[in-house]
C-alpha positions as YAML, in Angstrom:
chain: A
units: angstrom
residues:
- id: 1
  name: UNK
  ca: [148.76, 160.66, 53.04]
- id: 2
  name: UNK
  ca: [150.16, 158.20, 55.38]
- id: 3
  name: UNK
  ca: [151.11, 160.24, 59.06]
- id: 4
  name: UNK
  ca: [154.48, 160.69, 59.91]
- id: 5
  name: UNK
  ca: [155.39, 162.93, 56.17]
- id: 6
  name: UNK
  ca: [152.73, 165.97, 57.02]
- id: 7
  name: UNK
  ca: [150.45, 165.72, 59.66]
- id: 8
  name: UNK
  ca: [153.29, 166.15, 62.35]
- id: 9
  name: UNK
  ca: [153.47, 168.03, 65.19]
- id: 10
  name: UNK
  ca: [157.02, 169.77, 66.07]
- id: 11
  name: UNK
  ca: [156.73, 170.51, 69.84]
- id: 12
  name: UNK
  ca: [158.18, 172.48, 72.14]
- id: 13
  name: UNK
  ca: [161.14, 171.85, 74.45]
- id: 14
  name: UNK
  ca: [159.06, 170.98, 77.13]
- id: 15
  name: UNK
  ca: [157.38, 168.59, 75.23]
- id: 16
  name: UNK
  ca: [160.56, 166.37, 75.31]
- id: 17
  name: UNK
  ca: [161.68, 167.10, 78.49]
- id: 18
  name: UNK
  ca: [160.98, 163.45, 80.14]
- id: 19
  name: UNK
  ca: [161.31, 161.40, 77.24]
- id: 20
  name: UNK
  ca: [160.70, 161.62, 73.49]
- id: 21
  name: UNK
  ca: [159.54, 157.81, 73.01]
- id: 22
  name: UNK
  ca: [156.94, 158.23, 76.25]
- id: 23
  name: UNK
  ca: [155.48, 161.89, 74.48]
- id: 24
  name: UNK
  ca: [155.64, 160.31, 71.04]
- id: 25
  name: UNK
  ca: [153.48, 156.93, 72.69]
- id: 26
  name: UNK
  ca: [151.21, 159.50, 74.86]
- id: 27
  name: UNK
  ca: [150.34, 161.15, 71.65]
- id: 28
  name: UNK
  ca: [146.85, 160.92, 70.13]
- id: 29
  name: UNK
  ca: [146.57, 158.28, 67.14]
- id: 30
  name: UNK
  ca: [149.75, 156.28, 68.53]
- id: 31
  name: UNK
  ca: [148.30, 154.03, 70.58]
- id: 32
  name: UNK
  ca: [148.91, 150.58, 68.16]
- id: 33
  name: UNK
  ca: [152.18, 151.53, 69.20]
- id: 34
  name: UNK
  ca: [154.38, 149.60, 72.06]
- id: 35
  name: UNK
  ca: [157.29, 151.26, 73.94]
- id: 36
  name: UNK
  ca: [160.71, 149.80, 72.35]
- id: 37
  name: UNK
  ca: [163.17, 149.27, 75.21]
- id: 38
  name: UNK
  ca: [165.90, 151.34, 74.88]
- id: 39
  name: UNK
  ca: [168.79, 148.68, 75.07]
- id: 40
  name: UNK
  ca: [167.46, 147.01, 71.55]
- id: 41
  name: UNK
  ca: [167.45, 150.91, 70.44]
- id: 42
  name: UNK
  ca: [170.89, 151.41, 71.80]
- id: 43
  name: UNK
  ca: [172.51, 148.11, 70.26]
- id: 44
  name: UNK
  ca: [173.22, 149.00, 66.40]
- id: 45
  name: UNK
  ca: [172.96, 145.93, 65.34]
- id: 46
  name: UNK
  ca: [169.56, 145.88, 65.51]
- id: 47
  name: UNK
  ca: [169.95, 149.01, 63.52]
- id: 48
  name: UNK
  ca: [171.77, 147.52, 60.35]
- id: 49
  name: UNK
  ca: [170.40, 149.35, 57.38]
- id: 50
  name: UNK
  ca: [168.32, 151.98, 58.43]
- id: 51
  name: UNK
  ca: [170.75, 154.73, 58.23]
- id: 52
  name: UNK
  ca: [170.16, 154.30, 54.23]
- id: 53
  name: UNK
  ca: [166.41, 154.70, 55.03]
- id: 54
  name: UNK
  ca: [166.44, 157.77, 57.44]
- id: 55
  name: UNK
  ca: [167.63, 160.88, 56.68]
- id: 56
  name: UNK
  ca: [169.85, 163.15, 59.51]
- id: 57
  name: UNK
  ca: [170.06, 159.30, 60.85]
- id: 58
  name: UNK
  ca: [172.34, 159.99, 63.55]
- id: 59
  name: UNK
  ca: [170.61, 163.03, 64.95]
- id: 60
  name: UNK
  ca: [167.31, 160.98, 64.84]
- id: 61
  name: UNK
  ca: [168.58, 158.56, 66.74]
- id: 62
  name: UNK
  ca: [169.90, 161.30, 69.56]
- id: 63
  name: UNK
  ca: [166.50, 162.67, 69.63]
- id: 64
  name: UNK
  ca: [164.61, 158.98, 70.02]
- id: 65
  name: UNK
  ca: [167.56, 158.46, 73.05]
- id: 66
  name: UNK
  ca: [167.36, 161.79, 74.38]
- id: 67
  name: UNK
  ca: [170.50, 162.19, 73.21]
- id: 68
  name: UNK
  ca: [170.07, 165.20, 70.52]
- id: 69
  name: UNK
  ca: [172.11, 168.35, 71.70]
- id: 70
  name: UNK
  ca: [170.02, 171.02, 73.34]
- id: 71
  name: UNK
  ca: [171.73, 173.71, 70.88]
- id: 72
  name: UNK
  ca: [169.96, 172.37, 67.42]
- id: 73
  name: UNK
  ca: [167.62, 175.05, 66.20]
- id: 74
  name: UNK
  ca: [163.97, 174.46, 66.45]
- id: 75
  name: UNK
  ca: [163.25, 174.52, 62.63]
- id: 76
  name: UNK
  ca: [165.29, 171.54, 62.22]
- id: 77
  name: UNK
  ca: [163.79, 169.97, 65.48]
- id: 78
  name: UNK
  ca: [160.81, 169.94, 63.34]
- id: 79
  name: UNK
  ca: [162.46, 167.78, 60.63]
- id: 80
  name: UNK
  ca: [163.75, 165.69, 62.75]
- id: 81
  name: UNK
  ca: [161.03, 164.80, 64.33]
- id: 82
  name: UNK
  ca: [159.67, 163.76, 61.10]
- id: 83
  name: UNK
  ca: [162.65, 161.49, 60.94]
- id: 84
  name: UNK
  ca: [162.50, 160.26, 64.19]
- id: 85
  name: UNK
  ca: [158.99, 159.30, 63.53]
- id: 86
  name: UNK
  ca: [160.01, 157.24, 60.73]
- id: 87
  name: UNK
  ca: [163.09, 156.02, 62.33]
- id: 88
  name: UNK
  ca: [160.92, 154.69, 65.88]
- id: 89
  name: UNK
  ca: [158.04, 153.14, 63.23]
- id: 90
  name: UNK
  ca: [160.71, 151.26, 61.38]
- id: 91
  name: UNK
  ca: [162.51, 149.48, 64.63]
- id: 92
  name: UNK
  ca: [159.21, 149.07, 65.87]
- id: 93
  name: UNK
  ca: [158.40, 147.14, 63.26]
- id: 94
  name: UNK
  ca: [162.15, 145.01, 63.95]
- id: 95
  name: UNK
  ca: [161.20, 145.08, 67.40]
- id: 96
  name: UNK
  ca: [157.62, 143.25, 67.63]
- id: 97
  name: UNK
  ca: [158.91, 140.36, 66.39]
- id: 98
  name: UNK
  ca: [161.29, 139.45, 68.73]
- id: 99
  name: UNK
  ca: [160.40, 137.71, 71.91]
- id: 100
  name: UNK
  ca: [160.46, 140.80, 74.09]
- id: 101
  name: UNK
  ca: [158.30, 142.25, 71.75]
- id: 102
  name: UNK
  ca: [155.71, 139.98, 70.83]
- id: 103
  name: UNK
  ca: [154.80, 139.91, 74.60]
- id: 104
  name: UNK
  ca: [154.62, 143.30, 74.74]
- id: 105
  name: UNK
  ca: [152.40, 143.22, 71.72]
- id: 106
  name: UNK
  ca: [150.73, 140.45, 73.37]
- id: 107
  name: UNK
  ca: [149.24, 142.69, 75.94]
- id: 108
  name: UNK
  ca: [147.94, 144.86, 73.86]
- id: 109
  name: UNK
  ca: [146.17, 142.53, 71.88]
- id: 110
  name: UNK
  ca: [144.69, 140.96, 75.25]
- id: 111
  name: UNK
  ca: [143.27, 144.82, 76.10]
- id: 112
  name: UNK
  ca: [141.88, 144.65, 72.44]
- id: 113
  name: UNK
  ca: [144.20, 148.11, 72.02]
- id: 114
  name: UNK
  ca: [143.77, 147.19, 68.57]
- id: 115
  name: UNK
  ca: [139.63, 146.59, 68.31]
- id: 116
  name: UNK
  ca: [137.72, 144.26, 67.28]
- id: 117
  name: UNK
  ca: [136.12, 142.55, 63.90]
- id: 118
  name: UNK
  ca: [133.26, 144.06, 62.56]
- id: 119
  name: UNK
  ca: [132.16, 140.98, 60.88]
- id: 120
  name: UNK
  ca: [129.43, 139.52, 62.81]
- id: 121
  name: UNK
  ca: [129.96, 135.94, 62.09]
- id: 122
  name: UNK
  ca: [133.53, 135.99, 64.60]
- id: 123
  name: UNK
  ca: [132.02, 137.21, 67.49]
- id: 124
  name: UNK
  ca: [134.17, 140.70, 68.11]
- id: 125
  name: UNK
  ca: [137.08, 138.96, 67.97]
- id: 126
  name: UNK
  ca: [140.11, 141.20, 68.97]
- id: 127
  name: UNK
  ca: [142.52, 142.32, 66.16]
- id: 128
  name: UNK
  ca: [145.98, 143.24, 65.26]
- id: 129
  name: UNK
  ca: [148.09, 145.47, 63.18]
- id: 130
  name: UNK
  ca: [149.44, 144.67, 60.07]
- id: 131
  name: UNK
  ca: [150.98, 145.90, 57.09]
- id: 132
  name: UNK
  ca: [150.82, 145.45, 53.78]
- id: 133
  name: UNK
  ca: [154.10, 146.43, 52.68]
- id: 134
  name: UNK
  ca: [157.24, 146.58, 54.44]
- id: 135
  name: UNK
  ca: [158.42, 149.90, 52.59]
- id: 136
  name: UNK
  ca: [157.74, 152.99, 54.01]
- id: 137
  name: UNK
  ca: [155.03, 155.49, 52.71]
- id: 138
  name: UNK
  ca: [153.62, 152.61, 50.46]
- id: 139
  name: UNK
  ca: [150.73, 151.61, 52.72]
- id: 140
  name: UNK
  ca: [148.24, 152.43, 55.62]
- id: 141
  name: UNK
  ca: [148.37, 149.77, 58.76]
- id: 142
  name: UNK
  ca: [145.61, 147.11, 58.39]
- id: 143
  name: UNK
  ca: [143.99, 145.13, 61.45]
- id: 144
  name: UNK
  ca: [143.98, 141.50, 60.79]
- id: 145
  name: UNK
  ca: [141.33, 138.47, 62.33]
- id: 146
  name: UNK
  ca: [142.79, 135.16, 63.38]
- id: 147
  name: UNK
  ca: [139.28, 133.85, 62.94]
- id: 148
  name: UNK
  ca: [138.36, 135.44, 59.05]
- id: 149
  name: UNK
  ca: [142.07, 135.64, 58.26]
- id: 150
  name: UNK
  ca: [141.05, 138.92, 56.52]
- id: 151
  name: UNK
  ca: [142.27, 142.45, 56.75]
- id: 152
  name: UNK
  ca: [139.99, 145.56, 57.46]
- id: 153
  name: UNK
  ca: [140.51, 149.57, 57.84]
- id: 154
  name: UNK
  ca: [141.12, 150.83, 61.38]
- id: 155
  name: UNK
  ca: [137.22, 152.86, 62.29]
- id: 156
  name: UNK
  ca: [139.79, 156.07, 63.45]
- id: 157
  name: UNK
  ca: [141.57, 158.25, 60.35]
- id: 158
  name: UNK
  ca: [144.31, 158.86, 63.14]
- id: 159
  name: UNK
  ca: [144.74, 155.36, 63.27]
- id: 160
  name: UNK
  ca: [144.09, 154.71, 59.63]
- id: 161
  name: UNK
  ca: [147.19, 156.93, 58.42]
- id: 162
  name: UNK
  ca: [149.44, 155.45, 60.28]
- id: 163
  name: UNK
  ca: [152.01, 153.68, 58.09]
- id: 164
  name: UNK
  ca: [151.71, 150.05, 57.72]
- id: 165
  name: UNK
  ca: [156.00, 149.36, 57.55]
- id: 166
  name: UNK
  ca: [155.59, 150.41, 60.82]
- id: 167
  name: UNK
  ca: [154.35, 146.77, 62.26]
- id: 168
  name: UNK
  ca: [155.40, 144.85, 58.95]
- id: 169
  name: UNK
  ca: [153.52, 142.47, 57.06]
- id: 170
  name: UNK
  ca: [154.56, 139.01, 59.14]
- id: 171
  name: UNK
  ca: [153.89, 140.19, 62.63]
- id: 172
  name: UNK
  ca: [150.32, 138.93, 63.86]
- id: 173
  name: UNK
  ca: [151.19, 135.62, 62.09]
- id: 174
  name: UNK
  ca: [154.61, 135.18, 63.93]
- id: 175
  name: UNK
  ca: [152.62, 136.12, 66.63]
- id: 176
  name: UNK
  ca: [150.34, 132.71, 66.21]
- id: 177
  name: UNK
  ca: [153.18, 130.91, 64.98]
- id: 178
  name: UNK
  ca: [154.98, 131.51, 68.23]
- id: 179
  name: UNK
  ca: [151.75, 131.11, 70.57]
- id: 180
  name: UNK
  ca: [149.41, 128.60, 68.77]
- id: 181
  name: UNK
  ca: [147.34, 129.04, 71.84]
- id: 182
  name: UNK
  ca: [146.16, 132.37, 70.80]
- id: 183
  name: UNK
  ca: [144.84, 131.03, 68.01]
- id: 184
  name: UNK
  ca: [140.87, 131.93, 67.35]
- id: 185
  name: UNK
  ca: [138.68, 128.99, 66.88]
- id: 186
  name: UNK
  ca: [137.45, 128.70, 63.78]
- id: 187
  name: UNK
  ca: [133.08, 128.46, 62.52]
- id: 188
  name: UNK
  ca: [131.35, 127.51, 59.91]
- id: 189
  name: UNK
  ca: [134.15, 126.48, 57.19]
- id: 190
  name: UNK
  ca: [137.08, 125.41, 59.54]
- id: 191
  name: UNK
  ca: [135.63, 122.12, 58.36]
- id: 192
  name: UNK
  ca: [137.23, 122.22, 55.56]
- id: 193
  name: UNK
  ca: [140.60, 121.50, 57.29]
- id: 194
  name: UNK
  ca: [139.47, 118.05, 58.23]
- id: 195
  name: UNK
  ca: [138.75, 117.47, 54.91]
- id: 196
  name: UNK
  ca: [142.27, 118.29, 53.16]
- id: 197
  name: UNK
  ca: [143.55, 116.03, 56.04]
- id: 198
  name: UNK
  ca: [141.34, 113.48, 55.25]
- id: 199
  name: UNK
  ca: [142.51, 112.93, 51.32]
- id: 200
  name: UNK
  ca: [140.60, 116.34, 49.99]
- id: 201
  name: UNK
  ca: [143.74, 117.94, 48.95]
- id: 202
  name: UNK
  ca: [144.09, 114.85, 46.37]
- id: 203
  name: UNK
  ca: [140.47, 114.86, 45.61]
- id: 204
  name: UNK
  ca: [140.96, 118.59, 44.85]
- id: 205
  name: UNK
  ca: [144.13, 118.61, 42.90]
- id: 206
  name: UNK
  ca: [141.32, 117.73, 39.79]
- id: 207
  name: UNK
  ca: [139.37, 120.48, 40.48]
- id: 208
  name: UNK
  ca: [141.76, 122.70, 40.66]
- id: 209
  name: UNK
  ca: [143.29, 122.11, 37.47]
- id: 210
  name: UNK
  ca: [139.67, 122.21, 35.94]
- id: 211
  name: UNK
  ca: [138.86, 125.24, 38.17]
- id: 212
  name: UNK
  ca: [142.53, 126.97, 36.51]
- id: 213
  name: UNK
  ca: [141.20, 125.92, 32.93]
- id: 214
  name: UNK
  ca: [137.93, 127.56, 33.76]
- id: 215
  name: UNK
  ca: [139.46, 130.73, 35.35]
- id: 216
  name: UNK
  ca: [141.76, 131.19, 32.18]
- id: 217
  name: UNK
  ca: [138.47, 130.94, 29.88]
- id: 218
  name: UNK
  ca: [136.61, 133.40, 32.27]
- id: 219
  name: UNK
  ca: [139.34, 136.05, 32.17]
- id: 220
  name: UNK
  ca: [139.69, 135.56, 28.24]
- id: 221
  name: UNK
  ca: [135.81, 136.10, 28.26]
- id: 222
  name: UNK
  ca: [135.75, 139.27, 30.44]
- id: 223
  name: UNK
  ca: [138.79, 140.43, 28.30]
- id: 224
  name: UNK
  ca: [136.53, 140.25, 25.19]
- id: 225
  name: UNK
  ca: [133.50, 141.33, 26.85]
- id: 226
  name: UNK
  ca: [135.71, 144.44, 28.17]
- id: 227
  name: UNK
  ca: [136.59, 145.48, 24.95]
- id: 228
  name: UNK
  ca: [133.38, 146.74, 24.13]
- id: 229
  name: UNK
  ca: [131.77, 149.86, 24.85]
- id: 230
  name: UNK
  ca: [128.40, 149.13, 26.66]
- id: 231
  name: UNK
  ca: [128.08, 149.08, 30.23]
- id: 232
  name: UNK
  ca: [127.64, 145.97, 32.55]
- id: 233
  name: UNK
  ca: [128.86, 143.45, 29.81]
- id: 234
  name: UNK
  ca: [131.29, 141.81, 32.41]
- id: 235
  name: UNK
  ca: [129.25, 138.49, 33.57]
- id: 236
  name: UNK
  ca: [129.01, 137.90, 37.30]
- id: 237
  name: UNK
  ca: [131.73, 134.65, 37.28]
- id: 238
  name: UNK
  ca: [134.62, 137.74, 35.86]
- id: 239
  name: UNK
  ca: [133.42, 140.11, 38.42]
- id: 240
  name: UNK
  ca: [134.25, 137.42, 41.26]
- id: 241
  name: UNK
  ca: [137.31, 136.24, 39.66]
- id: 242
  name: UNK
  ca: [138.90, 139.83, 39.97]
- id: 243
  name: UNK
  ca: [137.92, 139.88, 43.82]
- id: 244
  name: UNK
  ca: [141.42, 140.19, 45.72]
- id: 245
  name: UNK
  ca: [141.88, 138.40, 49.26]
- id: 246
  name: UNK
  ca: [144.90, 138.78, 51.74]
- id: 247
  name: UNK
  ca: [146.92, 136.17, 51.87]
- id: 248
  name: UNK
  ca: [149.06, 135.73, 55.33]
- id: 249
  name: UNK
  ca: [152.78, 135.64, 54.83]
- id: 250
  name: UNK
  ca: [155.88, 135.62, 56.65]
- id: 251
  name: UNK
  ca: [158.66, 137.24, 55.73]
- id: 252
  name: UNK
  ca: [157.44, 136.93, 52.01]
- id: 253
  name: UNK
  ca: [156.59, 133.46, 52.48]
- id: 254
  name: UNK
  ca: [153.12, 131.92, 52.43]
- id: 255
  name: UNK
  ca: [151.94, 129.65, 55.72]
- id: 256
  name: UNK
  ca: [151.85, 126.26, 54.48]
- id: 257
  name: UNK
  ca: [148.49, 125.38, 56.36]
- id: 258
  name: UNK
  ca: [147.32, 128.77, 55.50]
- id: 259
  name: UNK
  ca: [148.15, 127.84, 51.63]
- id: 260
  name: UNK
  ca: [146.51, 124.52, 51.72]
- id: 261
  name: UNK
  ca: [143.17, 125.76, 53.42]
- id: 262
  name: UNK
  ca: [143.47, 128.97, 50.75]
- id: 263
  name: UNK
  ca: [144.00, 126.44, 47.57]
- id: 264
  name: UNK
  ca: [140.47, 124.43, 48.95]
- id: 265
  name: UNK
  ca: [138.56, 127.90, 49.14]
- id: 266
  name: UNK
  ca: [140.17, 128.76, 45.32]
- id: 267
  name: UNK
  ca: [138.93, 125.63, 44.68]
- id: 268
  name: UNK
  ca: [135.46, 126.00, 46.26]
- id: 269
  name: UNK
  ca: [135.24, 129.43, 44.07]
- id: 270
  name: UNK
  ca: [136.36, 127.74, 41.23]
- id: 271
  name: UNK
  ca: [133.54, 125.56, 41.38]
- id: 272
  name: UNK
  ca: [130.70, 128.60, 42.84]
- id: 273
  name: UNK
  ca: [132.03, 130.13, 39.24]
- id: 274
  name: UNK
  ca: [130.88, 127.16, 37.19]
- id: 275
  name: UNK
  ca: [127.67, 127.08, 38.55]
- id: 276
  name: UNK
  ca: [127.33, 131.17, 37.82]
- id: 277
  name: UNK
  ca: [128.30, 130.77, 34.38]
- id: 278
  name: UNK
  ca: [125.79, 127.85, 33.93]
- id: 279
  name: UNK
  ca: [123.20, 129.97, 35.27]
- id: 280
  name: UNK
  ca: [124.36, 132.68, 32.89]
- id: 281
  name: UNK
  ca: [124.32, 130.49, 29.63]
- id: 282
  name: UNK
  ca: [120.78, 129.47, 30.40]
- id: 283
  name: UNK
  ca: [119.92, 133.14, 30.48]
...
């Protein structure tokens, strides 16, 4: 279960008696987190809609500002921390986006706060956060490579419940939207940008359409094949057909460059999948 629903801690007074956001950043398994300045926390506009998200909004809020009257009874200090948990992940999420934010972010990413990929080919290339849904309590925060473009598990559990809403799914790629200089360099098939630019998106537009004809006949096999009762029937082109990738987006919306260089690979797999199911007819 994603942190931040059971595996809270309530505290004590004393725990909060400097400031709740520098004790809730200071605690263990927080440390994707950045500190949200308190003036974007303050200004409600910034705030529009979460009050139909949070519950005991208003008291959450007090106790993020330092703000929540001293009389409130511990046992519902310990709900609303819960809330307040929720409440700080969800304008963190608003808040690394902005300019003040991303450089904040920024810093993080240059202390590799985040890690780095475990794929050998891109060189420990530092990471960042990212979710996969922008709902709360839906999923776990992902790290994302500039370099793969693919997604991966945080190595810590602590760091592996934390909700994913709670950095959003466009972050790292406003991030290299905004600074293009941050950028990894790409290996091995970066080439394949050069050759969309150089008249391989038309020379692929055929292939793709062959490449969708021979998907639909793949999936049509494997949906035959599935309906019978032995074991391993599925041939190996259905098998890689199924296999999901991440696909960058912004605010719902796919990067253009990142679309074009992702219809080339479809296309690329399109044509790896002929060649299995040749291989498998001959057998």
């Amino acid at each position: 279960m994603l942190r931040g629903v059971d595996d809270v801690s309530t505290g004590s007074d004393s725990d909060y008696s400097n400031s709740w956001i520098s004790w809730f950043l200071s605690s263990k398994g927080n440390e994707y987190f950045c500190e949200v300045e308190e003036d974007y926390i303050l200004d409600r506009f910034n705030l529009t809609g979460l009050n139909t998200e949070v519950s005991n909004y208003s008291q959450a809020l007090d106790l993020i500002t330092d703000n929540l009257d001293d009389e409130i009874q511990d046992e519902l200090r310990g709900t609303l921390d819960v809330q307040a948990r929720l409440l700080y992940g969800l304008i963190h999420a608003r808040w690394i986006v902005t300019a003040r934010g991303l450089s904040k972010m920024i810093e993080k990413y240059k202390r590799v706060d985040f890690g780095r990929c475990p794929r050998v080919l891109c060189q420990s290339q530092p990471l960042l956060p990212v979710g996969l849904s922008d709902v709360p309590y839906e999923k776990s925060v992902k790290l994302y490579c500039g370099r793969c473009e693919d997604v991966y598990s945080p190595k810590s559990s602590r760091h592996g419940s934390i909700d994913g809403a709670y950095f959003g799914t466009s972050f790292p790629h406003l991030l290299f939207l905004v600074y293009p200089n941050l950028i990894p360099p790409k290996v091995g098939p970066v080439d394949a940008a050069a050759a969309l630019r150089n008249g391989g998106v038309v020379a692929g537009a055929g292939a793709e359409a062959e490449g969708a004809r021979r998907t639909r006949r793949v999936r049509e096999d494997s949906e035959v094949e599935g309906s019978g009762s032995g074991v391993g029937e599925a041939s190996t082109a259905s098998v890689a057909l199924k296999a999901e990738r991440y696909r960058p987006r912004i605010y719902g919306f796919q990067l253009h460059e990142t679309a074009k260089l992702q219809r080339w690979q479809e296309a690329t797999r399109d044509r790896q999948v002929a060649r299995l199911e040749a291989i498998e007819d001959l057998n």
